[in-house]
Short mmCIF file of C-alpha atoms and ligand atoms in Angstrom, two decimals:
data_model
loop_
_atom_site.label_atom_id
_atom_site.label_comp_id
_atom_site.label_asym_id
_atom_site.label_seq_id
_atom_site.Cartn_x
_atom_site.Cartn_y
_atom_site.Cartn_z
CA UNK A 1 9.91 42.53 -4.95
CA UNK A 2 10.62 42.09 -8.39
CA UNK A 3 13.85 43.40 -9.20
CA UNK A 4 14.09 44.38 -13.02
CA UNK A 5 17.75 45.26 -12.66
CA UNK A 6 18.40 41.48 -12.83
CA UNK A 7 18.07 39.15 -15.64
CA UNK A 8 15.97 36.05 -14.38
CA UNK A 9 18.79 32.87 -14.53
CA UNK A 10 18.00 31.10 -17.57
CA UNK A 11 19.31 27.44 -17.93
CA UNK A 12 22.32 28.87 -19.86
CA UNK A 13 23.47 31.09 -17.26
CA UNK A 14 23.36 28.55 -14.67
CA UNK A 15 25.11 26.72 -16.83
CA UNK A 16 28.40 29.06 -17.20
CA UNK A 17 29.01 31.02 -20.74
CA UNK A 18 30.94 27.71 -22.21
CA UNK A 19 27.74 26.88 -23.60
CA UNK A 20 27.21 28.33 -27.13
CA UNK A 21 23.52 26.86 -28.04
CA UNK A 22 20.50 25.44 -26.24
CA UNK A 23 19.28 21.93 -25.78
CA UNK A 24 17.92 20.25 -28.36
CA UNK A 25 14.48 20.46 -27.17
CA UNK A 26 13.67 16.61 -26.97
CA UNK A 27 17.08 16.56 -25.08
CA UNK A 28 15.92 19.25 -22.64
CA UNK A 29 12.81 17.37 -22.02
CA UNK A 30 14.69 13.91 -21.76
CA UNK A 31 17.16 15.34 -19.42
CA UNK A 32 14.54 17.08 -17.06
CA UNK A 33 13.69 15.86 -14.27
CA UNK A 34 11.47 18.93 -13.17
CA UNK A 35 8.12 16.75 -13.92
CA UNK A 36 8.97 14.31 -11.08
CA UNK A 37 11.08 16.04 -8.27
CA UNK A 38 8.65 19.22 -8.07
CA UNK A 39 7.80 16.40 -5.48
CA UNK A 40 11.00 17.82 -3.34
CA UNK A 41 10.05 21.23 -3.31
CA UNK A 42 9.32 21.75 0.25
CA UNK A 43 12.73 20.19 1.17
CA UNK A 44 14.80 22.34 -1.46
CA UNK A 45 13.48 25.32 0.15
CA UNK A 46 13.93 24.15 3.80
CA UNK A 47 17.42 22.54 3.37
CA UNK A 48 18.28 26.17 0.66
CA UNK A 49 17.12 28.20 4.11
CA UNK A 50 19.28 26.50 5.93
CA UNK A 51 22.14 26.81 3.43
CA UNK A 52 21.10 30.56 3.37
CA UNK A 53 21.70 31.12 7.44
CA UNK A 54 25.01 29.25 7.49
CA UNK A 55 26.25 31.41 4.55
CA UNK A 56 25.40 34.62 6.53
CA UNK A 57 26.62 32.87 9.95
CA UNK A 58 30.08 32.19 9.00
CA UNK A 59 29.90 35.67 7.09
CA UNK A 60 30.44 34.57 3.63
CA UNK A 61 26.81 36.67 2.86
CA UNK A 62 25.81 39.42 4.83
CA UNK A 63 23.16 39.07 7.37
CA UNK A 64 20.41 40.97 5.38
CA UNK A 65 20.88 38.72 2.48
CA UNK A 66 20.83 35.90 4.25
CA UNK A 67 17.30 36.99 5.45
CA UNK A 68 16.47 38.23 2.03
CA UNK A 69 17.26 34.50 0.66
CA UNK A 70 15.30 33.08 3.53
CA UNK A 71 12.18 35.62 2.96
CA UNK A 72 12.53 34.97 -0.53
CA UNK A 73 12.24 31.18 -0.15
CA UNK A 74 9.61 31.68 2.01
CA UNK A 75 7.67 33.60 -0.18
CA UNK A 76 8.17 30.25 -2.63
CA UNK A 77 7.04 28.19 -0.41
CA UNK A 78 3.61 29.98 -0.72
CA UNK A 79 3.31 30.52 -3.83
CA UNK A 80 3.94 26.83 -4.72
CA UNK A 81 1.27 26.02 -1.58
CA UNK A 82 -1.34 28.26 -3.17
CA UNK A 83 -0.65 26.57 -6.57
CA UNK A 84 1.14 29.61 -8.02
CA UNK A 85 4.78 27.86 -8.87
CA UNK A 86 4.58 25.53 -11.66
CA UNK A 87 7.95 25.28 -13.52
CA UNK A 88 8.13 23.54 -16.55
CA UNK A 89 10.68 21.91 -18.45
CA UNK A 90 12.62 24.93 -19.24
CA UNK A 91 13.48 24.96 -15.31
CA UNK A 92 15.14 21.88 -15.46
CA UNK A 93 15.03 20.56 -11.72
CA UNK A 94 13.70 21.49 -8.64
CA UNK A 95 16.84 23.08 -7.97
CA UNK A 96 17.27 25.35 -10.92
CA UNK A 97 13.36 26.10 -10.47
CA UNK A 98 13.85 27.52 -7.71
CA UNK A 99 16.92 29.68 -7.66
CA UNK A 100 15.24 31.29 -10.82
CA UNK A 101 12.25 32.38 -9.13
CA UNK A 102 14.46 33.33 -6.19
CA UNK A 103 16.26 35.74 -8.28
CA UNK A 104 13.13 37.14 -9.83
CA UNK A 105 11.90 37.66 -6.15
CA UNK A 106 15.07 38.97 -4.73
CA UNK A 107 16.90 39.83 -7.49
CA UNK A 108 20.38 39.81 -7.81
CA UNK A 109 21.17 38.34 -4.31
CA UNK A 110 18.96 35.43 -5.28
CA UNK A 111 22.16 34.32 -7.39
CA UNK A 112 24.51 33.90 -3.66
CA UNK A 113 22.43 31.42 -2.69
CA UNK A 114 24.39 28.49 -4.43
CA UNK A 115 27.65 29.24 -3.08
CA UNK A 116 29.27 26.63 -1.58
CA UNK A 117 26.81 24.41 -2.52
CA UNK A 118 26.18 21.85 -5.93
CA UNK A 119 23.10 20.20 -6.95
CA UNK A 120 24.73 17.17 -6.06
CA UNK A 121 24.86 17.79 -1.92
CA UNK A 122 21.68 19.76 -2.12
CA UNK A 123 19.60 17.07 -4.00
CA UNK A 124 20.97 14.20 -1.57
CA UNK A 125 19.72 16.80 0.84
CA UNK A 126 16.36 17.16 -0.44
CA UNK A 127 15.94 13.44 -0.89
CA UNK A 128 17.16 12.42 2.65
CA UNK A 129 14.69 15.51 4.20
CA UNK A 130 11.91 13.92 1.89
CA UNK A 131 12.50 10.49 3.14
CA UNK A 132 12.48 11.51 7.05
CA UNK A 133 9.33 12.29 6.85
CA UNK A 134 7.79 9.73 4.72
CA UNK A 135 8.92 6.94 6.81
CA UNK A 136 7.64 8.74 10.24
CA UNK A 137 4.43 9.29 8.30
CA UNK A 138 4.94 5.63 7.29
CA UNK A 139 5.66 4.56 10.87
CA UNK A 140 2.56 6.26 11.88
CA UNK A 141 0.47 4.27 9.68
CA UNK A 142 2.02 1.19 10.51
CA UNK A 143 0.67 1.95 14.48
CA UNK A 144 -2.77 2.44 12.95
CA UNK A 145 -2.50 -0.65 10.94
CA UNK A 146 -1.40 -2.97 13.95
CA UNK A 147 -3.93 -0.64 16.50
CA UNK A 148 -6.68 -2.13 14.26
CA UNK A 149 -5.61 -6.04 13.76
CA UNK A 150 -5.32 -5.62 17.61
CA UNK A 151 -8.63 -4.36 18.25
CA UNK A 152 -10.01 -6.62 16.08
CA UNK A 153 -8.47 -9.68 17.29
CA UNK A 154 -9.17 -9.05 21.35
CA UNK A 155 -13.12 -9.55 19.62
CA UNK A 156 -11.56 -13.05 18.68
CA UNK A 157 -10.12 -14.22 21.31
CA UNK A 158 -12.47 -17.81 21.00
CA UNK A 159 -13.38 -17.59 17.98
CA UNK A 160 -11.17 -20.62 16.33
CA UNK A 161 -10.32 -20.48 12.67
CA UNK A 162 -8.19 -23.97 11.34
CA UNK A 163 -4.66 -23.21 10.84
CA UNK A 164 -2.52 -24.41 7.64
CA UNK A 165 0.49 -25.50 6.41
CA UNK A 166 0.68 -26.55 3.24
CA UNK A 167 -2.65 -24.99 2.77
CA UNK A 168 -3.49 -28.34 4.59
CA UNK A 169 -5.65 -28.11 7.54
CA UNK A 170 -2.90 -28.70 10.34
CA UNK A 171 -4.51 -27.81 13.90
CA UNK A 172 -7.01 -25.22 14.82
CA UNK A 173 -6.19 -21.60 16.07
CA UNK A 174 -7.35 -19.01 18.03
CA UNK A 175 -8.44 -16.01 15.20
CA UNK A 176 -6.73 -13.57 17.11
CA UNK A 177 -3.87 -15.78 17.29
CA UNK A 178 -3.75 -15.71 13.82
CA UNK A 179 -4.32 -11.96 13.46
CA UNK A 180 -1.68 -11.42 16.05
CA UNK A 181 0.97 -12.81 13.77
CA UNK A 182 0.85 -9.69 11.55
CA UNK A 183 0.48 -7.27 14.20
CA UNK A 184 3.95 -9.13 14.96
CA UNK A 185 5.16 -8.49 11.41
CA UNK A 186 4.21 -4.49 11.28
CA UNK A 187 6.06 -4.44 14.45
CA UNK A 188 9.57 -5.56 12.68
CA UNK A 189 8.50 -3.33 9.50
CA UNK A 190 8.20 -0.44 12.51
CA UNK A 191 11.38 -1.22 14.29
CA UNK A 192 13.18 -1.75 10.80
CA UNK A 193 12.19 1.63 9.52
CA UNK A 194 13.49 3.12 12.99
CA UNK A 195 16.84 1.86 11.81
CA UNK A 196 16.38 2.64 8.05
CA UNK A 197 15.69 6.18 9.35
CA UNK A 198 19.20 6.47 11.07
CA UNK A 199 20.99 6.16 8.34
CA UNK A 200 18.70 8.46 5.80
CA UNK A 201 19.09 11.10 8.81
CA UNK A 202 22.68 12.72 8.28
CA UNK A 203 23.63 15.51 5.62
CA UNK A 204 25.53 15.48 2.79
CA UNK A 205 25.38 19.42 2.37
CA UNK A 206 28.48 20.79 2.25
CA UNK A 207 29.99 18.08 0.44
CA UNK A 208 29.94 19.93 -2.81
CA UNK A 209 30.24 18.41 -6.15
CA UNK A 210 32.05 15.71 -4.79
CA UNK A 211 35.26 17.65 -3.09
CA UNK A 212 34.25 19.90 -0.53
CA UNK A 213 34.55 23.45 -1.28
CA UNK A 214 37.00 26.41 -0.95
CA UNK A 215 34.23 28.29 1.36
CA UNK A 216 34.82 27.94 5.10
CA UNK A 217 31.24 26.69 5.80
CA UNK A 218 29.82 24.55 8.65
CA UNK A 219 28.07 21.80 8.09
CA UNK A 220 27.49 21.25 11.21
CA UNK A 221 25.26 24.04 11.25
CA UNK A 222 23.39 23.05 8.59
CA UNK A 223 22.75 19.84 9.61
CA UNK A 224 21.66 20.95 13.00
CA UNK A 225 19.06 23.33 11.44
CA UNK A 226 17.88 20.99 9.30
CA UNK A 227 17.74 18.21 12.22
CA UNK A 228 20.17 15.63 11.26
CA UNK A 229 21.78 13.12 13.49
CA UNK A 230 25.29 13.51 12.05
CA UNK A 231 27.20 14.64 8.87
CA UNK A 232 28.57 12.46 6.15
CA UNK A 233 32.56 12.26 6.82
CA UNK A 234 33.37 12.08 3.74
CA UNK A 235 32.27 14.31 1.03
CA UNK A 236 32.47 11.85 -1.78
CA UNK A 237 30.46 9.08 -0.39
CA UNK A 238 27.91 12.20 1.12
CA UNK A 239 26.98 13.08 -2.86
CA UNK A 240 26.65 9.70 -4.02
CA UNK A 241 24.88 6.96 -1.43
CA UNK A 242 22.28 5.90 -1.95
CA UNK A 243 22.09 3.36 0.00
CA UNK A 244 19.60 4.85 2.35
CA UNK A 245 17.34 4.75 -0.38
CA UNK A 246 17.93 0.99 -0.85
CA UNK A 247 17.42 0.04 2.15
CA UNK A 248 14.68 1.91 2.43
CA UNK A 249 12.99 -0.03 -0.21
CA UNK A 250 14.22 -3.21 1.27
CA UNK A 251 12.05 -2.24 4.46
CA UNK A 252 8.83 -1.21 2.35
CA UNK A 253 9.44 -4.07 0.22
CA UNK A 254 8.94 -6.23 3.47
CA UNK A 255 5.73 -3.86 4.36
CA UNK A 256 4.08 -5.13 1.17
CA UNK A 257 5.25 -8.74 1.71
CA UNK A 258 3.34 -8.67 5.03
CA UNK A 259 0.62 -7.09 3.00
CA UNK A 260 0.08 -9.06 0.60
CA UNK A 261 0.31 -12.54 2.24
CA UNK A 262 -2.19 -10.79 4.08
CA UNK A 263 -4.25 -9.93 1.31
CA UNK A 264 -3.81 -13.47 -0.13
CA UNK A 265 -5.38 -14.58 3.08
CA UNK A 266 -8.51 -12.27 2.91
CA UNK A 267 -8.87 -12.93 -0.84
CA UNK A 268 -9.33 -16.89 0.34
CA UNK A 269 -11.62 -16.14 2.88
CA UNK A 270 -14.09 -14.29 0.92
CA UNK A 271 -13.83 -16.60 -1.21
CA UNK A 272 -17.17 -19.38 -1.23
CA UNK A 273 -14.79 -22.29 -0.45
CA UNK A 274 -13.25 -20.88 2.69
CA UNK A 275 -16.72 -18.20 3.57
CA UNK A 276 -14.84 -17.44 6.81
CA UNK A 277 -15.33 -13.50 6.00
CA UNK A 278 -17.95 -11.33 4.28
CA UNK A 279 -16.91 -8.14 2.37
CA UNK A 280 -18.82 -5.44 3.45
CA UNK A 281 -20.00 -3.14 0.43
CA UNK A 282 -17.68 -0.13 1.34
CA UNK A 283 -14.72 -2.00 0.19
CA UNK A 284 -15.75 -4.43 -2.34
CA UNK A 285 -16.90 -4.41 -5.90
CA UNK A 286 -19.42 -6.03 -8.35
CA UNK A 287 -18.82 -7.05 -11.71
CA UNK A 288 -19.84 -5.64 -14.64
CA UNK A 289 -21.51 -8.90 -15.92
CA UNK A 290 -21.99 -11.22 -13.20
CA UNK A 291 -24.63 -9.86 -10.03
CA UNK A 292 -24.29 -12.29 -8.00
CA UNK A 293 -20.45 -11.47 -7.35
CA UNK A 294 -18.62 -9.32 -4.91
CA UNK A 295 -14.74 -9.06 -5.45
CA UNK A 296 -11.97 -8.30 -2.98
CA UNK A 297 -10.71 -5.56 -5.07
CA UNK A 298 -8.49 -3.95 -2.18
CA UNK A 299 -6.46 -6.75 -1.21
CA UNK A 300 -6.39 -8.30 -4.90
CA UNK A 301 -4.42 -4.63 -5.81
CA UNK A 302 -2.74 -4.69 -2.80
CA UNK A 303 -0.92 -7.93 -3.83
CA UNK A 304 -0.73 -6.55 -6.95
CA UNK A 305 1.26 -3.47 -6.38
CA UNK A 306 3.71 -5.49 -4.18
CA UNK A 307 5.33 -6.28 -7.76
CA UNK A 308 6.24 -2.92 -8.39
CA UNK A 309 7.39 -2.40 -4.68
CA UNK A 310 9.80 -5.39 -5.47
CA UNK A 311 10.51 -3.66 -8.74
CA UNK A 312 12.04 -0.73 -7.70
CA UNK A 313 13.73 -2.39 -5.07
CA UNK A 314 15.96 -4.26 -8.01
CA UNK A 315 15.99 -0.79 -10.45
CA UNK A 316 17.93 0.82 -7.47
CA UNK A 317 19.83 -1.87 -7.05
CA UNK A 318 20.82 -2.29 -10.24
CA UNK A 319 21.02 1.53 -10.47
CA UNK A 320 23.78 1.27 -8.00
CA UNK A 321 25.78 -1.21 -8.66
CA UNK A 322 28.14 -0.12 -11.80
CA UNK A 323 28.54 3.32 -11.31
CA UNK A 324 32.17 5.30 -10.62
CA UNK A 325 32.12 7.76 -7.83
CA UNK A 326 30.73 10.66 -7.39
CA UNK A 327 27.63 11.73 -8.68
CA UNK A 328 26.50 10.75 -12.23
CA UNK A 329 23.71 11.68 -13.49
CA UNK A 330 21.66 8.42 -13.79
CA UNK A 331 21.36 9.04 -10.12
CA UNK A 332 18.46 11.19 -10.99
CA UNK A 333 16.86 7.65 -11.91
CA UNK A 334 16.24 7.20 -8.28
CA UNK A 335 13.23 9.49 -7.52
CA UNK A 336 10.67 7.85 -9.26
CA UNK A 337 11.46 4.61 -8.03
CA UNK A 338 11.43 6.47 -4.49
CA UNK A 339 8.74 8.54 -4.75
CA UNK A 340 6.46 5.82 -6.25
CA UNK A 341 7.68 3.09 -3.36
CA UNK A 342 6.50 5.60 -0.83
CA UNK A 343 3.02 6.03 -2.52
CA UNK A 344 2.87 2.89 -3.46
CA UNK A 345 2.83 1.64 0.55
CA UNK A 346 1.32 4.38 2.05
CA UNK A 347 -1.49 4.09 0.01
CA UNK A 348 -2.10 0.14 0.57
CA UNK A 349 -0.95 0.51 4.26
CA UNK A 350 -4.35 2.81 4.33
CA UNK A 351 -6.62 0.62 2.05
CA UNK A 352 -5.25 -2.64 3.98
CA UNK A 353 -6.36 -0.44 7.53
CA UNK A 354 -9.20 0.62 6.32
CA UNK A 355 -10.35 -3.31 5.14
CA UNK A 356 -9.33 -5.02 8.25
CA UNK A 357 -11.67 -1.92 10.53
CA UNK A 358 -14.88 -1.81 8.64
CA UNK A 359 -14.69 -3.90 5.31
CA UNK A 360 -14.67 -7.48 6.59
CA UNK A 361 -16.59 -9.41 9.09
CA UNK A 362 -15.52 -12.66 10.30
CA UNK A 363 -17.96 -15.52 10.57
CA UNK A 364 -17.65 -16.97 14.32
CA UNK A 365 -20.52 -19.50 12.98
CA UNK A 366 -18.89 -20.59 10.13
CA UNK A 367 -15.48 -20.58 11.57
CA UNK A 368 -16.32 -22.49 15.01
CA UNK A 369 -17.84 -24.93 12.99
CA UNK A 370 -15.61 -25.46 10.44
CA UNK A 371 -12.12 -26.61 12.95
CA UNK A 372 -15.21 -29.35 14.15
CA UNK A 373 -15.52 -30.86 10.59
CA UNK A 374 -11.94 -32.16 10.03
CA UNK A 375 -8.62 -34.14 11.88
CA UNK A 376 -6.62 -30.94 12.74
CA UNK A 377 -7.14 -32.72 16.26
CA UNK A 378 -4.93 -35.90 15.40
CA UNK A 379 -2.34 -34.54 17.08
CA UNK A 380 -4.17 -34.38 20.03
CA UNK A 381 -4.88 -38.07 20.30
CA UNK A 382 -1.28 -38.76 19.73
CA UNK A 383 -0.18 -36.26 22.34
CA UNK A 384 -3.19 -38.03 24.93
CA UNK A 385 -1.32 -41.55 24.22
CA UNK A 386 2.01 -39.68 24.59
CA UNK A 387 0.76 -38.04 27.91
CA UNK A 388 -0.11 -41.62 29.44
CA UNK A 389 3.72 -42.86 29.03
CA UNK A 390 2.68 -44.51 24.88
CA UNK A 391 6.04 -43.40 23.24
CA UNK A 392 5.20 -40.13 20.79
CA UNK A 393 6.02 -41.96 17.16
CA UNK A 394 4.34 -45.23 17.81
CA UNK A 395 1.16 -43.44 19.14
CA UNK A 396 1.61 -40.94 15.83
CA UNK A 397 1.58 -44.16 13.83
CA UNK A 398 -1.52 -45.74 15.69
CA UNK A 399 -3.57 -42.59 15.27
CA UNK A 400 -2.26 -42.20 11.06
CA UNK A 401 -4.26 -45.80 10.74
CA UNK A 402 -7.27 -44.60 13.11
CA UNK A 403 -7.70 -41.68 10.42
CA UNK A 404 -7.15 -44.21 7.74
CA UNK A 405 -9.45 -45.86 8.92
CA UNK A 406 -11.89 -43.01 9.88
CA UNK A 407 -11.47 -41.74 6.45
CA UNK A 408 -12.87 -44.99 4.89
CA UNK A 409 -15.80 -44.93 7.30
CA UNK A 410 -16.66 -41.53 6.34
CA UNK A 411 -16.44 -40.47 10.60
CA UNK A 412 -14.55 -37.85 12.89
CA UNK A 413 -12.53 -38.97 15.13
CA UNK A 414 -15.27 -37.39 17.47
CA UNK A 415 -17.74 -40.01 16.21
CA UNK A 416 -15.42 -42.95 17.72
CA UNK A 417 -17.49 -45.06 20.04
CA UNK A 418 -15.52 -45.63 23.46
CA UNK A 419 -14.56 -48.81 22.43
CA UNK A 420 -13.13 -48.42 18.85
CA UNK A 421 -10.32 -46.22 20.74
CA UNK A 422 -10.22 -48.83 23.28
CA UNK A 423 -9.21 -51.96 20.21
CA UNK A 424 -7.17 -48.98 18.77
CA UNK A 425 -4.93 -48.54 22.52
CA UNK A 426 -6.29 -49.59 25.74
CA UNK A 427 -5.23 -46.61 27.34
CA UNK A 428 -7.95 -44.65 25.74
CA UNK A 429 -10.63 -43.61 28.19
CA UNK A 430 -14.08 -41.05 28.23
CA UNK A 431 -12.02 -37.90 28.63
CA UNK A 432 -10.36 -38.66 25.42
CA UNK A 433 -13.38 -36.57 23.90
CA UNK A 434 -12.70 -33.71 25.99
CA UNK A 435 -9.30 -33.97 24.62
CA UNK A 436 -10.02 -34.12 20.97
CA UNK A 437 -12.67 -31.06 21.37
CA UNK A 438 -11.48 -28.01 19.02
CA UNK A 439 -11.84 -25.58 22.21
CA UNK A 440 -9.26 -27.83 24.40
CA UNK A 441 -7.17 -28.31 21.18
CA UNK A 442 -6.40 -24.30 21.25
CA UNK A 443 -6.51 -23.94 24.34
CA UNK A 444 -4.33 -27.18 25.34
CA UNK A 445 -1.14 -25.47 23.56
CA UNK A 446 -0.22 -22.86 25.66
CA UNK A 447 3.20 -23.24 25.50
CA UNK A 448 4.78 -19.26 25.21
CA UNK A 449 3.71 -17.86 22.05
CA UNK A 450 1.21 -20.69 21.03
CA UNK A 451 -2.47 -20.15 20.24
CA UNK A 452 -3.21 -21.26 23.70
CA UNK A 453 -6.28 -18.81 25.15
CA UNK A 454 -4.38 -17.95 27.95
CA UNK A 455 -1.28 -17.43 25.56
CA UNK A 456 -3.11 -15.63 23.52
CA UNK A 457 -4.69 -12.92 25.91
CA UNK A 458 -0.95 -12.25 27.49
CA UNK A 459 0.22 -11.70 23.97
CA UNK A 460 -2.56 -9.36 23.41
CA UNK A 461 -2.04 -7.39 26.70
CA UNK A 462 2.05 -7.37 25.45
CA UNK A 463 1.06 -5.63 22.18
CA UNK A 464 -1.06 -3.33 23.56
CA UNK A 465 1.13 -1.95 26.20
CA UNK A 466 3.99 -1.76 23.67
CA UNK A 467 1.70 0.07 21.68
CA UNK A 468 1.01 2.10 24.22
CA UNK A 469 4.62 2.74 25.32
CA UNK A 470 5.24 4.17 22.13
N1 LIG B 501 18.20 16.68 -11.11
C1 LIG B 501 19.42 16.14 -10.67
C2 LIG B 501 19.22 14.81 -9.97
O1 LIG B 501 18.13 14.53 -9.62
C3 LIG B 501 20.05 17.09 -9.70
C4 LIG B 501 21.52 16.93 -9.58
C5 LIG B 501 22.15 17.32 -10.86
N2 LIG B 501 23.58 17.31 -10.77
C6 LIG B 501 24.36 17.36 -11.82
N3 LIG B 501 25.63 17.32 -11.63
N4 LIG B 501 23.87 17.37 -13.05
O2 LIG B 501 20.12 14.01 -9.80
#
């Protein structure tokens, strides 16, 4: 295929004859971005096919070079898949990369291929083509991820676990009540990246540099080849958003949030204060000095690498925010951040899946016992006073000085003889220790969306058939 007739493009020729001398060579290296968006590859040669057939469609190449362009491509494509294309720094870009090997495989024909086209509108391309797929792959994950905390809390339906705030014991919960509340947060990240995707799925090829071009192409074609939604309307806005890529890392920024409170929680519960969990050895460490310890090194890195998440979120931002229209070059700043948010959360989205299946186990025992041991059932007394017609704050006030008083005596409120709550409010009778039993203080709130058990299953039987349904 090699065609010796033609001189392989070197960076000078693609960059016109106005340039007398080469790059500096630190300059070459600073300015290439060939090291990093080799990532794209697969994209530059799918959305460079598709440039290919609308070139021969509207007749601006001929049929057979259209195909030769496409076969050529194609024959990339494998090469790079069997590990045979590895540009370096001479190639520039991606881009450049490829049309020189192009040209060596198709020879002079390989140098059509960029008609009608700039780096600018084909790297949006790329990016946008790149993107699509991460988040479905992302999306995908996220299923898995909420397909597990489901699973695992339908096994938890009774088991209780005390709920916070302030890090405060507050009132018991149902576990899976608990675990639900994530499996409702992966379901916004889900629907969020559905939306994010809409706008990262139209085309920007055929915008050009920034103008347009003299060609009468259709990029309308393109973008149905290359299964976009839509076109950008406007050719100097299509080479220089990147907004998509903002608010994509707005939505995996919110991923890792999830994540990491998430994590923060585990970390607590292996932790000998809290022993609600164990960590299982396939997803915990020692330490190098102390044997007696096992670490939660998953979910410690997971909250760790949120930081960077959050990081990149503010580079782009920042990235953004000064520069004229169209394209300038520090747009070429935005892969890394992109490419490194992507791995970033797919790889914790695994690690976090792969914890919450097989490298915890909760501690019913423990956990049971431990909503028994403290007043996360005051509430309950005041709502029993409440419930017999004793107005809500004054029976809150009686039951703050029964705890007071409780506290002092070193008792539960459980441990109340019939009549101490009878000098406390005569309207106390025997089935106010039903009431104040942690089982009936779950299951008593079963108000919609509380941690009620009834509550609870219905909300499990919701998530499962909309995880079903999709
Ligand atoms: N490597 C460049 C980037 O990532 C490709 C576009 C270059 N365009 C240009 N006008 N220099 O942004």
């Amino acid at each position: 295929m090699n065609n010796s007739a033609s001189q392989p493009l070197t960076q000078q020729q693609t960059w016109s004859q106005r340039f007398e001398s080469a790059l500096h060579p630190a300059i070459a290296q600073f300015n290439a971005s060939i090291g990093f968006d080799i990532e794209l590859i697969e994209y530059d040669l799918t959305g460079s096919q598709a440039h290919a057939k609308m070139l021969a469609k509207v007749g601006i190449i001929s049929p057979e070079e259209g195909e030769q362009l496409v076969n050529g491509l194609e024959q990339i494509r494998q090469e790079y898949r069997q590990g045979f294309f590895n540009p370096g720094v001479d190639a520039e870009d991606v881009h450049f990369a490829v049309e020189r090997r192009l040209t060596e495989l198709v020879g002079d024909v390989g140098k059509k291929l960029h008609t009608a086209r700039s780096r600018n509108d084909q790297v949006g391309t790329d990016t946008r083509l790149y993107l699509r797929d991460q988040i479905t792959q992302l999306r995908q994950q996220l299923r898995e991820f909420q397909t597990v905390l489901l699973t695992l809390a339908e096994q938890h339906v009774e088991t209780l676990i005390p709920g916070y705030t302030h890090l405060q014991r507050a009132q018991p919960l149902s576990l899976a009540h608990h675990l639900l509340a994530y499996v409702e947060m992966a379901q916004r990240d889900w629907e969020r990246l559905g939306d994010v995707y809409k706008r990262v799925n139209l085309s920007p090829l055929g915008s050009g540099a920034l103008a347009g071009t003299t060609f009468p192409i259709d990029r309308h074609y393109t973008a149905e080849l290359l299964g976009f939604d839509a076109v950008y309307e406007n050719s100097l806005d299509g080479v220089s958003d990147r907004d998509f890529a903002i608010e994509f890392s707005c939505a995996a920024s919110l991923i890792m949030v999830h994540l990491s409170r998430l994590s923060e929680e585990v970390i607590l519960w292996a932790s000998e204060e809290f022993a609600f969990v164990t960590l299982k050895d396939s997803c915990s460490t020692g330490s190098s000095i102390m044997p007696q310890k096992k670490n939660p090194d998953v979910p410690e890195l997971v909250r760790g690498k949120t930081g960077r998440v959050f990081g990149h979120l503010q580079g782009l931002l920042v990235l953004m925010k000064g520069l004229p229209l169209a394209y300038n070059k520090d747009l070429q700043e935005d892969k890394e951040a992109l490419f490194d948010t992507v791995k970033t959360v797919r790889a914790c989205l695994e690690a976090m899946t792969i914890l919450m299946q097989e490298g915890l186990e909760f501690r019913p025992t423990r956990l049971n016992a431990a909503v028994a041991e403290d007043f996360s059932n005051a509430t309950d007394v005041a709502d029993y006073l409440a419930a017999k017609g004793v107005p809500f704050r004054e029976a809150y006030n009686l039951v703050g000085k029964v705890v007071k008083t409780s506290l002092a005596a070193g008792k539960l409120l459980k441990d109340l003889t019939l009549e101490e709550w009878q000098t406390i409010h005569p309207a106390f009778e025997t089935d106010i220790y039903e009431a104040i039993a942690p089982r009936q203080v779950v299951s008593a709130r079963n108000s919609y969306g509380g941690t009620g058990f009834e509550q609870v299953k219905a909300a499990l039987s919701r998530a499962r058939s909309r995880l079903a349904s999709s």
